[in-house]
mmCIF file of C-alpha atoms and ligand atoms in Angstrom:
data_model
loop_
_atom_site.group_PDB
_atom_site.id
_atom_site.type_symbol
_atom_site.label_atom_id
_atom_site.label_comp_id
_atom_site.label_asym_id
_atom_site.label_seq_id
_atom_site.Cartn_x
_atom_site.Cartn_y
_atom_site.Cartn_z
ATOM 1 C CA MET A 289 10.224 -17.051 -4.530
ATOM 2 C CA SER A 290 12.169 -14.839 -2.167
ATOM 3 C CA TRP A 291 10.625 -11.971 -0.277
ATOM 4 C CA LEU A 292 12.299 -8.659 0.476
ATOM 5 C CA THR A 293 11.090 -6.248 3.125
ATOM 6 C CA PHE A 294 11.452 -2.494 3.372
ATOM 7 C CA GLU A 295 10.101 0.030 5.851
ATOM 8 C CA VAL A 296 8.023 3.140 5.295
ATOM 9 C CA ARG A 297 7.671 5.875 7.898
ATOM 10 C CA THR A 298 4.268 7.520 7.594
ATOM 11 C CA THR A 299 3.620 11.043 8.860
ATOM 12 C CA ARG A 300 -0.172 11.345 9.094
ATOM 13 C CA ARG A 301 -3.053 9.256 10.496
ATOM 14 C CA ALA A 302 -4.515 8.662 7.034
ATOM 15 C CA GLN A 303 -1.971 8.770 4.235
ATOM 16 C CA LEU A 304 -1.433 7.151 0.860
ATOM 17 C CA VAL A 305 2.318 6.847 0.286
ATOM 18 C CA ASN A 306 3.569 6.241 -3.243
ATOM 19 C CA ILE A 307 5.977 3.270 -2.933
ATOM 20 C CA THR A 308 6.246 2.490 -6.665
ATOM 21 C CA GLU A 309 9.955 3.254 -6.980
ATOM 22 C CA ARG A 310 10.903 1.099 -4.009
ATOM 23 C CA VAL A 311 8.817 -1.827 -5.284
ATOM 24 C CA ALA A 312 10.256 -1.400 -8.803
ATOM 25 C CA GLU A 313 13.763 -1.460 -7.330
ATOM 26 C CA VAL A 314 13.100 -4.833 -5.655
ATOM 27 C CA VAL A 315 11.773 -6.195 -8.959
ATOM 28 C CA GLU A 316 14.856 -5.050 -10.858
ATOM 29 C CA ARG A 317 17.231 -6.487 -8.249
ATOM 30 C CA SER A 318 15.419 -9.854 -8.290
ATOM 31 C CA GLY A 319 16.653 -10.573 -11.805
ATOM 32 C CA VAL A 320 13.254 -11.978 -12.793
ATOM 33 C CA GLN A 321 12.519 -11.109 -16.434
ATOM 34 C CA ASP A 322 8.927 -12.279 -16.760
ATOM 35 C CA GLY A 323 6.708 -13.038 -13.793
ATOM 36 C CA ILE A 324 4.583 -11.560 -11.051
ATOM 37 C CA CYS A 325 5.371 -9.022 -8.350
ATOM 38 C CA HIS A 326 3.467 -9.502 -5.107
ATOM 39 C CA VAL A 327 3.206 -6.764 -2.488
ATOM 40 C CA PHE A 328 1.994 -7.741 0.994
ATOM 41 C CA ILE A 329 1.452 -5.484 4.028
ATOM 42 C CA PRO A 330 1.726 -7.418 7.351
ATOM 43 C CA HIS A 331 -0.443 -4.995 9.357
ATOM 44 C CA THR A 332 -4.114 -4.717 10.358
ATOM 45 C CA THR A 333 -4.481 -0.947 9.994
ATOM 46 C CA ALA A 334 -2.508 -0.367 6.790
ATOM 47 C CA GLY A 335 -2.955 -1.902 3.352
ATOM 48 C CA VAL A 336 -1.894 -1.483 -0.243
ATOM 49 C CA THR A 337 -3.541 -0.539 -3.509
ATOM 50 C CA ILE A 338 -2.688 0.347 -7.095
ATOM 51 C CA ASN A 339 -4.235 3.512 -8.450
ATOM 52 C CA GLU A 340 -3.485 6.845 -10.084
ATOM 53 C CA GLY A 341 -0.106 8.273 -9.204
ATOM 54 C CA ALA A 342 0.198 10.953 -11.894
ATOM 55 C CA ASP A 343 -2.065 13.431 -10.082
ATOM 56 C CA PRO A 344 -1.309 13.420 -6.322
ATOM 57 C CA ASP A 345 -4.761 14.915 -5.671
ATOM 58 C CA VAL A 346 -6.300 11.489 -6.334
ATOM 59 C CA ALA A 347 -4.530 10.080 -3.253
ATOM 60 C CA ILE A 348 -5.656 13.102 -1.189
ATOM 61 C CA ASP A 349 -9.268 12.493 -2.300
ATOM 62 C CA VAL A 350 -9.049 8.802 -1.364
ATOM 63 C CA GLU A 351 -7.739 9.722 2.094
ATOM 64 C CA SER A 352 -10.523 12.236 2.753
ATOM 65 C CA HIS A 353 -13.435 10.356 1.186
ATOM 66 C CA LEU A 354 -12.674 7.006 2.832
ATOM 67 C CA GLY A 355 -12.525 9.090 6.027
ATOM 68 C CA GLU A 356 -16.074 10.273 5.361
ATOM 69 C CA LEU A 357 -17.241 6.775 4.404
ATOM 70 C CA VAL A 358 -15.874 5.283 7.656
ATOM 71 C CA PRO A 359 -15.696 8.063 10.275
ATOM 72 C CA LYS A 360 -13.303 7.752 13.231
ATOM 73 C CA GLU A 361 -15.992 8.702 15.741
ATOM 74 C CA ALA A 362 -18.811 6.168 15.528
ATOM 75 C CA ALA A 363 -20.376 3.396 17.615
ATOM 76 C CA PHE A 364 -17.623 0.751 17.523
ATOM 77 C CA GLU A 365 -17.118 -2.220 19.885
ATOM 78 C CA HIS A 366 -13.304 -2.406 19.492
ATOM 79 C CA ALA A 367 -11.927 -0.306 22.379
ATOM 80 C CA GLU A 368 -8.615 0.725 20.791
ATOM 81 C CA GLY A 369 -10.170 3.722 19.014
ATOM 82 C CA ASN A 370 -9.042 2.557 15.588
ATOM 83 C CA SER A 371 -11.964 0.507 14.278
ATOM 84 C CA ASP A 372 -12.243 2.891 11.346
ATOM 85 C CA SER A 373 -8.606 2.082 10.495
ATOM 86 C CA HIS A 374 -9.304 -1.666 10.503
ATOM 87 C CA ILE A 375 -12.350 -1.203 8.254
ATOM 88 C CA LYS A 376 -10.500 1.057 5.773
ATOM 89 C CA THR A 377 -7.720 -1.548 5.640
ATOM 90 C CA ILE A 378 -10.255 -4.224 4.719
ATOM 91 C CA LEU A 379 -11.574 -1.951 1.953
ATOM 92 C CA VAL A 380 -8.158 -1.486 0.317
ATOM 93 C CA GLY A 381 -6.882 -5.000 1.116
ATOM 94 C CA PRO A 382 -3.556 -6.342 2.445
ATOM 95 C CA SER A 383 -1.933 -7.238 -0.881
ATOM 96 C CA CYS A 384 -1.774 -6.589 -4.604
ATOM 97 C CA SER A 385 0.124 -7.930 -7.576
ATOM 98 C CA ALA A 386 1.353 -6.641 -10.917
ATOM 99 C CA PRO A 387 3.092 -8.095 -13.968
ATOM 100 C CA VAL A 388 6.865 -8.158 -14.407
ATOM 101 C CA ARG A 389 7.939 -7.789 -18.034
ATOM 102 C CA ASP A 390 11.477 -7.437 -19.402
ATOM 103 C CA GLY A 391 12.837 -7.290 -15.854
ATOM 104 C CA LYS A 392 10.652 -4.357 -14.837
ATOM 105 C CA LEU A 393 7.477 -3.709 -12.869
ATOM 106 C CA SER A 394 4.866 -3.255 -15.579
ATOM 107 C CA LEU A 395 2.157 -0.866 -14.417
ATOM 108 C CA GLY A 396 -0.341 1.065 -16.523
ATOM 109 C CA THR A 397 0.651 4.556 -17.607
ATOM 110 C CA TRP A 398 -1.143 6.314 -14.743
ATOM 111 C CA GLN A 399 -0.783 3.619 -12.110
ATOM 112 C CA ALA A 400 1.298 3.710 -8.921
ATOM 113 C CA VAL A 401 1.570 1.413 -5.885
ATOM 114 C CA PHE A 402 0.397 3.034 -2.649
ATOM 115 C CA LEU A 403 0.892 1.986 0.935
ATOM 116 C CA CYS A 404 -2.406 2.999 2.552
ATOM 117 C CA GLU A 405 -1.847 4.171 6.113
ATOM 118 C CA TRP A 406 -5.018 4.390 8.217
ATOM 119 C CA ASP A 407 -3.638 4.627 11.760
ATOM 120 C CA GLY A 408 -0.406 6.586 11.520
ATOM 121 C CA PRO A 409 2.020 8.002 11.949
ATOM 122 C CA ARG A 410 3.909 4.709 12.261
ATOM 123 C CA THR A 411 6.712 2.713 10.727
ATOM 124 C CA ARG A 412 5.214 0.125 8.351
ATOM 125 C CA ARG A 413 6.695 -2.961 6.720
ATOM 126 C CA VAL A 414 6.203 -3.711 3.047
ATOM 127 C CA GLU A 415 6.964 -7.234 1.787
ATOM 128 C CA VAL A 416 7.713 -7.673 -1.904
ATOM 129 C CA GLY A 417 7.982 -11.074 -3.590
ATOM 130 C CA VAL A 418 8.850 -11.625 -7.230
ATOM 131 C CA SER A 419 8.074 -14.948 -8.876
ATOM 132 C CA ARG A 420 8.834 -16.343 -12.313
ATOM 133 C CA HIS A 421 6.098 -17.657 -14.553
HETATM 134 ZN ZN1 ZN B 822 -7.296 -1.940 16.680
#
C-alpha cells in the first residue's frame, strides 16, 4: 500500500474542515477498484472523523459542543495551554477508514471526511493510504 500526503491550512482554533474531495481524489488516482481507504493524521492536536457533510451546521455544532465538553480554561498539568486540544483529538481519533468500491470512495449519502482541528490555525498533514482487498 502506498501513502499519499496532502496539506490543509486551517483558519480557526477549532475547525472541522471537509476534506472529502481531496481524499476521494487520492482514491481515484490510486487505481484501486475494491479495497479500503485509510486516512491518518500525524498530529497530537488534530484528528479525523466521518460524519454529516450535507448540513455544514453539524460541523459547527461539533466544534462548539466539544468546546463546552472540554473547555480551554481548566485545571490542566500540561503547560502548553492546549490540553483541551489533546483531549478533543483523543475523542475524535487519529484515523478512520472507508470502503473503496468501483474505484471510488464509498461513503454514506450524508457522510463526509473531516479534518478536526483543535489547536489552529496551522498547516496540517493528511496521510491517505489505499489498499486492495
Ligand atoms: Zn500540547
